[in-house]
Short mmCIF file of C-alpha atoms and ligand atoms in Angstrom, two decimals:
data_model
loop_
_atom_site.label_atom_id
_atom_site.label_comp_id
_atom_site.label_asym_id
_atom_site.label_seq_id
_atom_site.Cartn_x
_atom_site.Cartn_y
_atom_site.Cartn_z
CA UNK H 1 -26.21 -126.53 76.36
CA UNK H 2 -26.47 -129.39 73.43
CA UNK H 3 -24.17 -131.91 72.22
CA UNK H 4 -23.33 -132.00 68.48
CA UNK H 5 -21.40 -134.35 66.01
CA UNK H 6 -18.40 -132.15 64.91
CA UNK H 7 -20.18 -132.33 61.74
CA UNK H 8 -23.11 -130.82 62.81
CA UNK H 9 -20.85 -127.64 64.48
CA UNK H 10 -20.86 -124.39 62.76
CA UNK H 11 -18.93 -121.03 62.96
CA UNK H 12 -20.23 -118.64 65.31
CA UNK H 13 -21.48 -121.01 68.01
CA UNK H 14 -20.05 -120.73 71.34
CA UNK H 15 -18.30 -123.80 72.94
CA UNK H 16 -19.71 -124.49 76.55
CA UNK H 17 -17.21 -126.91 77.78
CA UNK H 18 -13.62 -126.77 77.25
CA UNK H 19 -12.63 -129.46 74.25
CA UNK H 20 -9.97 -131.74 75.14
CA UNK H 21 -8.02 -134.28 73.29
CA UNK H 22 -7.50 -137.98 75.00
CA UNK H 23 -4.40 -136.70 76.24
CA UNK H 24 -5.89 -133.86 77.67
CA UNK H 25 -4.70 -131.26 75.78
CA UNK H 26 -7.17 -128.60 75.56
CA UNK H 27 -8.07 -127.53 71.84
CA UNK H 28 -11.00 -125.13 72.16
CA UNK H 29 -11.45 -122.99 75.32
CA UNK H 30 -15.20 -122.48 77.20
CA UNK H 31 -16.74 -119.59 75.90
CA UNK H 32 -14.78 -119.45 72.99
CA UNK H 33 -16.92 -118.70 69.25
CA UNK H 34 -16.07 -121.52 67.04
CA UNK H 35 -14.03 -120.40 63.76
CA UNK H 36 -14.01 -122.90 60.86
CA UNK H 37 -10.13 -123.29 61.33
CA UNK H 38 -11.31 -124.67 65.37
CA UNK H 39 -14.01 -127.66 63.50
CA UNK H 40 -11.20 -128.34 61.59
CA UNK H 41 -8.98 -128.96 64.22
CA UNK H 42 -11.54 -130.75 66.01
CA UNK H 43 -11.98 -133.00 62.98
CA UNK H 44 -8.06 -133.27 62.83
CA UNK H 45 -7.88 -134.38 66.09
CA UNK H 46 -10.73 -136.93 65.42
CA UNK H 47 -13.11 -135.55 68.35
CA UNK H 48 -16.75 -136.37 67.59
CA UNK H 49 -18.69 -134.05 69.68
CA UNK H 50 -18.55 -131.04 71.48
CA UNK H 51 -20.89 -128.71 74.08
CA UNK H 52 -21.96 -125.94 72.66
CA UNK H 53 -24.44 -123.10 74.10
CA UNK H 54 -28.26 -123.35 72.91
CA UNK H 55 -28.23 -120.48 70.71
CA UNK H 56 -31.40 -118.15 70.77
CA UNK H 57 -34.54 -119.22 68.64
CA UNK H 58 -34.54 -115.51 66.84
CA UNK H 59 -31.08 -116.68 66.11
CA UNK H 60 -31.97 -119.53 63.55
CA UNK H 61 -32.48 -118.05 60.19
CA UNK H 62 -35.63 -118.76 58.34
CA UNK H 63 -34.84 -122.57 56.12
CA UNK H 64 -34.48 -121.38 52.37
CA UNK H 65 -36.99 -121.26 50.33
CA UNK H 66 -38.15 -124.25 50.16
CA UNK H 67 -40.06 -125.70 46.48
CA UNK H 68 -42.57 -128.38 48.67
CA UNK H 69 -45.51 -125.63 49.98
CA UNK H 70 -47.40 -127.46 52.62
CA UNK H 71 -50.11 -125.54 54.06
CA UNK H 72 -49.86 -127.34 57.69
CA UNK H 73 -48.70 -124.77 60.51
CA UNK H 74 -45.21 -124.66 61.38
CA UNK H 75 -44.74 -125.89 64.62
CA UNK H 76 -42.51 -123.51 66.98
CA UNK H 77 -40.15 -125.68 68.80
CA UNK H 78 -36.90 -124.48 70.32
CA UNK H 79 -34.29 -125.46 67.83
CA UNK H 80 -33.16 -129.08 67.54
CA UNK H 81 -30.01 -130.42 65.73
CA UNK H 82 -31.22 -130.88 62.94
CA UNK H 83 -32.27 -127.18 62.39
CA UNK H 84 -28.95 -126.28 62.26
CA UNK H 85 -28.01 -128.09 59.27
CA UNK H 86 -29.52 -125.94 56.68
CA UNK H 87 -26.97 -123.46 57.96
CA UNK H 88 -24.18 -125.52 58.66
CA UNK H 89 -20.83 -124.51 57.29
CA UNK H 90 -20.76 -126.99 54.29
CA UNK H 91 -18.61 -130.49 53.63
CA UNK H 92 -16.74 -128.31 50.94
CA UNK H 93 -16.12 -125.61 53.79
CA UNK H 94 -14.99 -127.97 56.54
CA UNK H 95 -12.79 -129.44 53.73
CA UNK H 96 -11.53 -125.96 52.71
CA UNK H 97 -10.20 -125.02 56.44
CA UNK H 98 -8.80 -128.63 57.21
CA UNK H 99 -4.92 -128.10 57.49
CA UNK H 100 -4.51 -131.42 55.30
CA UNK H 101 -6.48 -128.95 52.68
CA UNK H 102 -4.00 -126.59 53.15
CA UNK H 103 -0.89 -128.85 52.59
CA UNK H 104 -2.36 -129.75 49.90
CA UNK H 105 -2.70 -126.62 48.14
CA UNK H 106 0.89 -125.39 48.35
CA UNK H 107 1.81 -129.04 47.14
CA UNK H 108 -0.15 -128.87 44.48
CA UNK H 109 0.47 -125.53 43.25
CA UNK H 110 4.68 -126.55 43.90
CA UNK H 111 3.35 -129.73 41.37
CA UNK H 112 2.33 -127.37 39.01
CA UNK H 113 5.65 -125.21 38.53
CA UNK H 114 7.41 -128.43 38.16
CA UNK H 115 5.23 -130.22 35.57
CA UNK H 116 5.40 -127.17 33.60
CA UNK H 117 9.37 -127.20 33.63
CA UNK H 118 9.05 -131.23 32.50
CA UNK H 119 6.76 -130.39 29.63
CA UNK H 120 8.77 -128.22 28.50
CA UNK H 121 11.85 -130.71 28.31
CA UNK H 122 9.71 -133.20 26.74
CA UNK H 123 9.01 -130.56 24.00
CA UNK H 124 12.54 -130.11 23.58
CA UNK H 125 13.26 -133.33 22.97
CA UNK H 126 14.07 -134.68 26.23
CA UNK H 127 11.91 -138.12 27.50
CA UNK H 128 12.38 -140.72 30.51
CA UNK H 129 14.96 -139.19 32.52
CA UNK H 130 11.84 -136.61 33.83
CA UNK H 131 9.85 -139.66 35.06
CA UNK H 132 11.08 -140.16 38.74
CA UNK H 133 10.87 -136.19 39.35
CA UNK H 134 7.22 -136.26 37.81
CA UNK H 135 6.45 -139.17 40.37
CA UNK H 136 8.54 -137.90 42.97
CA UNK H 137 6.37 -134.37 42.15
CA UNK H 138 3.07 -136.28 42.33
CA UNK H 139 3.82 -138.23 45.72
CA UNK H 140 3.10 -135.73 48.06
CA UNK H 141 -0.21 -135.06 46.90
CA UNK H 142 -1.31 -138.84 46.97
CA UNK H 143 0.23 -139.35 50.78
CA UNK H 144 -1.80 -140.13 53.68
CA UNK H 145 -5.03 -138.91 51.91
CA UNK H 146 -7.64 -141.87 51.10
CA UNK H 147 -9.10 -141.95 47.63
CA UNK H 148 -12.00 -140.17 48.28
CA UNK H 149 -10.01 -137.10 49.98
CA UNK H 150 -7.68 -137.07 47.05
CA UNK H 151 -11.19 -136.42 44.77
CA UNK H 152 -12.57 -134.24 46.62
CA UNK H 153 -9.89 -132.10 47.27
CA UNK H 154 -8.93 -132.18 43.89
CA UNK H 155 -12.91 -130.67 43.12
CA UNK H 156 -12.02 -128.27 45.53
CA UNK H 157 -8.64 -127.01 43.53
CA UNK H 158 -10.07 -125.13 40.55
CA UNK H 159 -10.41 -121.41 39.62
CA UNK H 160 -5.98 -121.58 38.63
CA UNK H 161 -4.60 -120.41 36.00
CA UNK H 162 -2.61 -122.69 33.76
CA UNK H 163 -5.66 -125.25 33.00
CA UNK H 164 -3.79 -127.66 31.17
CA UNK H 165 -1.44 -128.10 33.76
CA UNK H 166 -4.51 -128.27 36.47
CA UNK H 167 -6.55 -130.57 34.08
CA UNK H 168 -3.14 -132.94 33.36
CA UNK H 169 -2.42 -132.96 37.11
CA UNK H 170 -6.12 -133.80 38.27
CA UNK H 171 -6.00 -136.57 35.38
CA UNK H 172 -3.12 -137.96 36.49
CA UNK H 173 -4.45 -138.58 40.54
CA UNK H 174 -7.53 -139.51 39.46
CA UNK H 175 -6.26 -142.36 37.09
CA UNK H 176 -4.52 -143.77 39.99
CA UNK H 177 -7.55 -143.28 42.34
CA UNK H 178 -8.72 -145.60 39.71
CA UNK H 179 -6.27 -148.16 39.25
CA UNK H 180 -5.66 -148.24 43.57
CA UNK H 181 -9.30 -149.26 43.36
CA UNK H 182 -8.36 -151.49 40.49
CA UNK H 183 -5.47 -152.94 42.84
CA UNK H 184 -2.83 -152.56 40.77
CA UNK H 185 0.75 -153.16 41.14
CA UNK H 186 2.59 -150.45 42.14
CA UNK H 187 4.61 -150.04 39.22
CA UNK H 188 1.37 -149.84 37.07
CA UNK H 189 0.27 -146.72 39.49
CA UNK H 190 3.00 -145.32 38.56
CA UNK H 191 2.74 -145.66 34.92
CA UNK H 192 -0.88 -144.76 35.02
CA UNK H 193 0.31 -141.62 37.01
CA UNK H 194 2.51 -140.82 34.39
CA UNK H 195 -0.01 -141.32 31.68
CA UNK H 196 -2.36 -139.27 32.83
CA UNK H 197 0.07 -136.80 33.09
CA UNK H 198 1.34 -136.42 29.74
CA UNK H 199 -2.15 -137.38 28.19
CA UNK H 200 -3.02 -133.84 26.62
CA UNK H 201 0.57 -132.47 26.18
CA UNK H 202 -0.21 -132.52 22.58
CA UNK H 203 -2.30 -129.52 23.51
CA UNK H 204 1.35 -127.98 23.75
CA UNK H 205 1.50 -128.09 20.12
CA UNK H 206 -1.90 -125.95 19.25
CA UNK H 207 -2.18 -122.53 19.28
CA UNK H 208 -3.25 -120.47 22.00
CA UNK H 209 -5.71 -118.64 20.05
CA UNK H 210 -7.79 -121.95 19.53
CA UNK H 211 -6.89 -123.33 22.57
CA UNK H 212 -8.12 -120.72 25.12
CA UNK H 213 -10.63 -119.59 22.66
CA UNK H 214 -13.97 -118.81 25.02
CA UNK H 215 -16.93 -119.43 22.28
CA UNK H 216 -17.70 -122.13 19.96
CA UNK H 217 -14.90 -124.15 17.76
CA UNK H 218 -15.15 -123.58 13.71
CA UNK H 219 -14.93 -126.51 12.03
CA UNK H 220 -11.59 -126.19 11.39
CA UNK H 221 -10.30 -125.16 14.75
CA UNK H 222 -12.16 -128.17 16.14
CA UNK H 223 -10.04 -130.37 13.82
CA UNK H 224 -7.17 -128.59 14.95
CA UNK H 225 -8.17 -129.17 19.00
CA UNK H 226 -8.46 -132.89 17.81
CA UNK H 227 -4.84 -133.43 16.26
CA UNK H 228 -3.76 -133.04 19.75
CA UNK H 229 -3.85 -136.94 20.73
CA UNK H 230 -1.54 -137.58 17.61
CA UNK H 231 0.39 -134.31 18.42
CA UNK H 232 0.65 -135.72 21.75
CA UNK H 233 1.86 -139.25 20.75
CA UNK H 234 4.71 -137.88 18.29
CA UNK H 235 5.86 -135.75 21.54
CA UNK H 236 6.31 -138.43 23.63
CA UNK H 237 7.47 -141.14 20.70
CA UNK H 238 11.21 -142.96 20.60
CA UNK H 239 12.10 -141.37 23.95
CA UNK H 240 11.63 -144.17 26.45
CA UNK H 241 8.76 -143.78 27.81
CA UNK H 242 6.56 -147.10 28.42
CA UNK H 243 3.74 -147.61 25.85
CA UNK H 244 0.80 -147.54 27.87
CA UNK H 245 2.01 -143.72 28.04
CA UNK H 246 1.96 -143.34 24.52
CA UNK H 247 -0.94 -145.29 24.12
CA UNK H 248 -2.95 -143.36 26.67
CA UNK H 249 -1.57 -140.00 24.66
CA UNK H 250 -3.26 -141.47 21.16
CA UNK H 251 -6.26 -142.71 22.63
CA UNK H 252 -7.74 -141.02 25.34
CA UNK H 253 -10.81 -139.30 22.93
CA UNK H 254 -11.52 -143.39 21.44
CA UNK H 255 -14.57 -144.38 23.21
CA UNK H 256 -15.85 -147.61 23.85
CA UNK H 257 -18.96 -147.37 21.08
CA UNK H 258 -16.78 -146.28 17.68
CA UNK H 259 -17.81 -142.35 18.68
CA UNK H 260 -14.70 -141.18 19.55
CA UNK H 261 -11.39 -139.98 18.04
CA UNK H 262 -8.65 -140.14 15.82
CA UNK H 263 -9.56 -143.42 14.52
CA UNK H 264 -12.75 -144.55 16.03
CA UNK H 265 -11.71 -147.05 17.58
CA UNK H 266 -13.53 -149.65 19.60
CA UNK H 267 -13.45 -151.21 23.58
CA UNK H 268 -11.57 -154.21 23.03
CA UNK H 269 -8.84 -151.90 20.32
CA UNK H 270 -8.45 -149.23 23.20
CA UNK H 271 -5.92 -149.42 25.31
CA UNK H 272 -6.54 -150.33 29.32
CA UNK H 273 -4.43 -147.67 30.17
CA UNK H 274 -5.86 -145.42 27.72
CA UNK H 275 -9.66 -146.20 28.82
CA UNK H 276 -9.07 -145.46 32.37
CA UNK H 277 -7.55 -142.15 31.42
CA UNK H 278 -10.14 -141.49 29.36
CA UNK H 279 -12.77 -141.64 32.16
CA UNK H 280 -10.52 -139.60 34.97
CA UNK H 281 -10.38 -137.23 32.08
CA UNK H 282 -14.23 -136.65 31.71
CA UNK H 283 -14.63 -136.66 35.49
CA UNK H 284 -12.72 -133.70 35.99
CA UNK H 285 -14.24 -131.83 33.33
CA UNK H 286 -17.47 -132.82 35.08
CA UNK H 287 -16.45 -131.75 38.11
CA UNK H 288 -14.58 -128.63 37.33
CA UNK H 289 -16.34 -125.36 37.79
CA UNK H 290 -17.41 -123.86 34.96
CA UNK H 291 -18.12 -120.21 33.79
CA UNK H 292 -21.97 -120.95 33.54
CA UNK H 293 -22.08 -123.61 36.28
CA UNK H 294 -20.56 -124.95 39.52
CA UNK H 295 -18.60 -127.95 40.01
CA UNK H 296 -21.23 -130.79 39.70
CA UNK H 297 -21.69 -132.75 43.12
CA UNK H 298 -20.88 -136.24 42.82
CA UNK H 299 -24.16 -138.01 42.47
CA UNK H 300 -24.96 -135.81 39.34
CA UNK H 301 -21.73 -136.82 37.98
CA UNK H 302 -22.20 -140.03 38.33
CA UNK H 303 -25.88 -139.67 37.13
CA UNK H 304 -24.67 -137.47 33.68
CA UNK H 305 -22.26 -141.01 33.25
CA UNK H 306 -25.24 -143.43 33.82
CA UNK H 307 -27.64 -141.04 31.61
CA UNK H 308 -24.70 -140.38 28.60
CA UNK H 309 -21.45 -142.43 29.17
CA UNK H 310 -22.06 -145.84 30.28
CA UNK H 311 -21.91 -146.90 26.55
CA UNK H 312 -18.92 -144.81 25.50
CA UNK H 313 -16.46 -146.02 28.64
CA UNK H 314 -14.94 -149.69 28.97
CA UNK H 315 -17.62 -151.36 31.15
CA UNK H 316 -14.91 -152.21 33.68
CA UNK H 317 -13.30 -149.42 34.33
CA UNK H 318 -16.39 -147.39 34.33
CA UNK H 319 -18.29 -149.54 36.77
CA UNK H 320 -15.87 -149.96 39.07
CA UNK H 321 -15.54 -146.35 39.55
CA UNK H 322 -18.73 -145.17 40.04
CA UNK H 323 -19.71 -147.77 42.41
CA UNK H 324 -16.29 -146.26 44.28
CA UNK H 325 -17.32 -143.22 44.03
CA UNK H 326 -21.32 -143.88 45.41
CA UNK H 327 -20.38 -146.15 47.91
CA UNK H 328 -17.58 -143.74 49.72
CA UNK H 329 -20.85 -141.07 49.70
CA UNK H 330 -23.68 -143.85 52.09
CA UNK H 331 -23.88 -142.34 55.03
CA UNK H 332 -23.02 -138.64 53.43
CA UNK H 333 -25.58 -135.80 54.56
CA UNK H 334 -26.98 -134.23 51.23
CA UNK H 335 -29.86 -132.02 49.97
CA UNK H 336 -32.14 -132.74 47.70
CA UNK H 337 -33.58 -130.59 45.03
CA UNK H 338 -36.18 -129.50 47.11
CA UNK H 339 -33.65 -128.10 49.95
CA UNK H 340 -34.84 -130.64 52.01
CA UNK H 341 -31.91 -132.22 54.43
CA UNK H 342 -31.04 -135.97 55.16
CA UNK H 343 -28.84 -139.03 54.60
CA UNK H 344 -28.05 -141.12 51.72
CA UNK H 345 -28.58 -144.88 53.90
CA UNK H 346 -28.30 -147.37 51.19
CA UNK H 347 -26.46 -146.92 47.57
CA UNK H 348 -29.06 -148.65 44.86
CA UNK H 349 -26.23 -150.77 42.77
CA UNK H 350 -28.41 -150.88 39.57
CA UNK H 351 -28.94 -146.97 39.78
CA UNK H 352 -25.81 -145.66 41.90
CA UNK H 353 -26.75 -141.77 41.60
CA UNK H 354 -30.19 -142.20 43.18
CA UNK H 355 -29.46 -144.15 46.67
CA UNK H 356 -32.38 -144.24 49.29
CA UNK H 357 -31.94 -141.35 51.73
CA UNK H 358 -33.88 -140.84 55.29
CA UNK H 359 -34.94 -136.94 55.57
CA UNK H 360 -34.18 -135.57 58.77
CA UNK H 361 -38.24 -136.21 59.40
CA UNK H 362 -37.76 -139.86 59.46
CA UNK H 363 -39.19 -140.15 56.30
CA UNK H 364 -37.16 -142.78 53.54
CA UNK H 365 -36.94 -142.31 50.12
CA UNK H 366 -36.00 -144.39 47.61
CA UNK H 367 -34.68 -141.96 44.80
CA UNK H 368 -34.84 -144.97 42.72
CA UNK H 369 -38.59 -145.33 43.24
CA UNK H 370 -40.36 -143.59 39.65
CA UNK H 371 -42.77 -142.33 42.39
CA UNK H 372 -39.69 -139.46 43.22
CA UNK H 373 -38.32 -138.35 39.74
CA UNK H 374 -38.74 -135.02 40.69
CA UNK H 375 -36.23 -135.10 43.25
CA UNK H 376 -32.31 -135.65 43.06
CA UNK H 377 -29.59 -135.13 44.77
CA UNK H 378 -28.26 -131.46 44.65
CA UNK H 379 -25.09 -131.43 47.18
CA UNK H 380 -23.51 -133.43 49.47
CA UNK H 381 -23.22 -131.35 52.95
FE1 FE2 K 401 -7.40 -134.55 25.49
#
């Protein structure tokens, strides 16, 4: 028998000792073969270990192929903790079969049938009176989850149909993942919620056939795709809304170095409201899974920012936000690269995608160090 973290437990192992709550309500039976739905009961109940049976050594699969060849023998030990990880059910999965997870999902997809409904008043000419149902909508999804749940649940919620309504909803939690970590007011949440709502609903306005369109843009359909912001702004004009909405609706393409669009405007023309849509807006692009690629894990998002965006977002914002995002991953178990397992121990502030990590050999390496450019990190476990 062995004792392991919950977050070391995987399906298929077999619980030696009955699991019991500080009450003393039993949760998982002995004998019983865990299910991913059990760890994430045990996680929802906050229990940090459990006995489970030594499984047999012909039972641990062979590590995956690993890109580091060292020609020293493979000692054969009897399988420690840490041999188990390579195989452990993932963060992602854990996440997946947590009942919070679950809520979530039928919340979200509930948010989606009703932001539809509200776009389409806006488009007929209605305004304000849908802002306290689009909160109200929004609330559930934001309650009792901390920031970092809220992301990465949202990473976890793509695949749907309706993108715009997906991308608009995502927009609008992360933005106030954002300003929370900004500590604003409550009312400004709120507006911020609401602007990253209604950023893109001047994609509304441009045709399907150049809005779904799988290849590459003409020339002229790309000028098309990039009326939407002033599209967007006419929507939502003379109708009550506050102008940080409209503003965010206008400006969300500006970026901070002239580059962006309609008017190329600078950091100190852009609106706040509008800059910190701008970035939740290429976060979940970043993070969304694509038809050639997977959702990104986090440190390569925030290493594509560092590499591409640093210039292009208002310093700010931007900064505050990935050092949110970095710090809420020390501690995280992640592979590297080379499918070699550890954990990040200390978050490098001038380089926040390549922290130091200690491999589960003891070794520590500082990703930061020019000595490891080879490596990054690929996932977060
Ligand atoms: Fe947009």
């Amino acid at each position: 028998m062995i004792t392991l973290t919950v977050d070391a437990l995987e399906p298929n192992m077999i619980v030696a000792e009955p699991v019991v709550t500080k009450r003393g309500q039993v949760l998982i039976k002995a004998g019983d073969k865990l299910t991913p739905q059990m760890i994430a009961k045990l996680t929802f109940y906050k229990i940090e270990s459990a006995n489970v049976e030594e499984p047999e050594p012909e039972e641990i699969p062979e590590p995956e192929q690993e890109v580091e060849t060292e020609t020293k023998p493979e000692k054969k030990e009897s399988p420690s903790k840490e041999a188990y990880v390579s195989n452990q059910i993932t963060y992602t999965q854990r996440l997946k079969a947590s009942p919070k997870f679950q809520k979530f999902q039928s919340d979200y997809a509930l948010n989606l049938t009703t932001l539809k409904e509200d776009f389409k008043i806006i488009i007929a000419g209605g305004g304000a009176e849908c802002i306290d149902s689009m909160l109200k909508n929004c609330e559930a999804l934001f309650k009792s989850k901390t920031a970092l749940e809220l992301l990465d649940m949202l990473g976890n919620m793509r695949n749907l149909e309706d993108p715009l309504y997906c991308h608009s909803l995502n927009v609008a939690l992360i933005s106030r993942c954002i300003g929370k970590w900004l500590q604003m007011p409550r009312e400004d949440l709120n507006i911020l919620t609401l602007a990253g709502l209604l950023h893109d609903i001047g994609k509304t306005q441009i045709p399907e056939s150049i809005l779904n369109k799988p290849g590459k843009y003409t020339d002229e359909e790309y000028a098309t795709m990039k009326s939407h912001p002033v599209l967007g702004k006419k929507l939502l004009n003379d109708k009550g809304f506050d102008p940080r909405i409209l503003y965010a609706a206008l400006q969300h393409h500006e970026r901070s170095d002239g580059s962006g669009y309609p008017r190329g405007l600078e950091e100190d023309e852009i609106d706040d409201f509008a800059s910190i849509v701008a970035i939740a807006d290429v976060y979940d692009a970043m993070t969304s899974a694509r038809a050639h690629r997977d959702p990104l894990c986090s440190f390569q998002v925030i290493n594509q920012f560092e590499q591409e965006g640093l210039k292009k977002f208002n310093t700010k914002y931007i900064l505050t936000f990935l050092e949110h995002i970095a710090n809420t991953y020390n501690n995280s178990r992640i592979m590297l690269n080379n499918a070699k397992t550890g954990r990040v121990v200390y978050i490098n502030k001038s380089n926040l995608s390549r922290p130091v990590v200690q491999m589960d050999t003891g070794d520590i390496i500082n990703l930061a160090d020019s000595a490891f450019n080879d490596l990054y990190i690929k996932s977060i476990l």
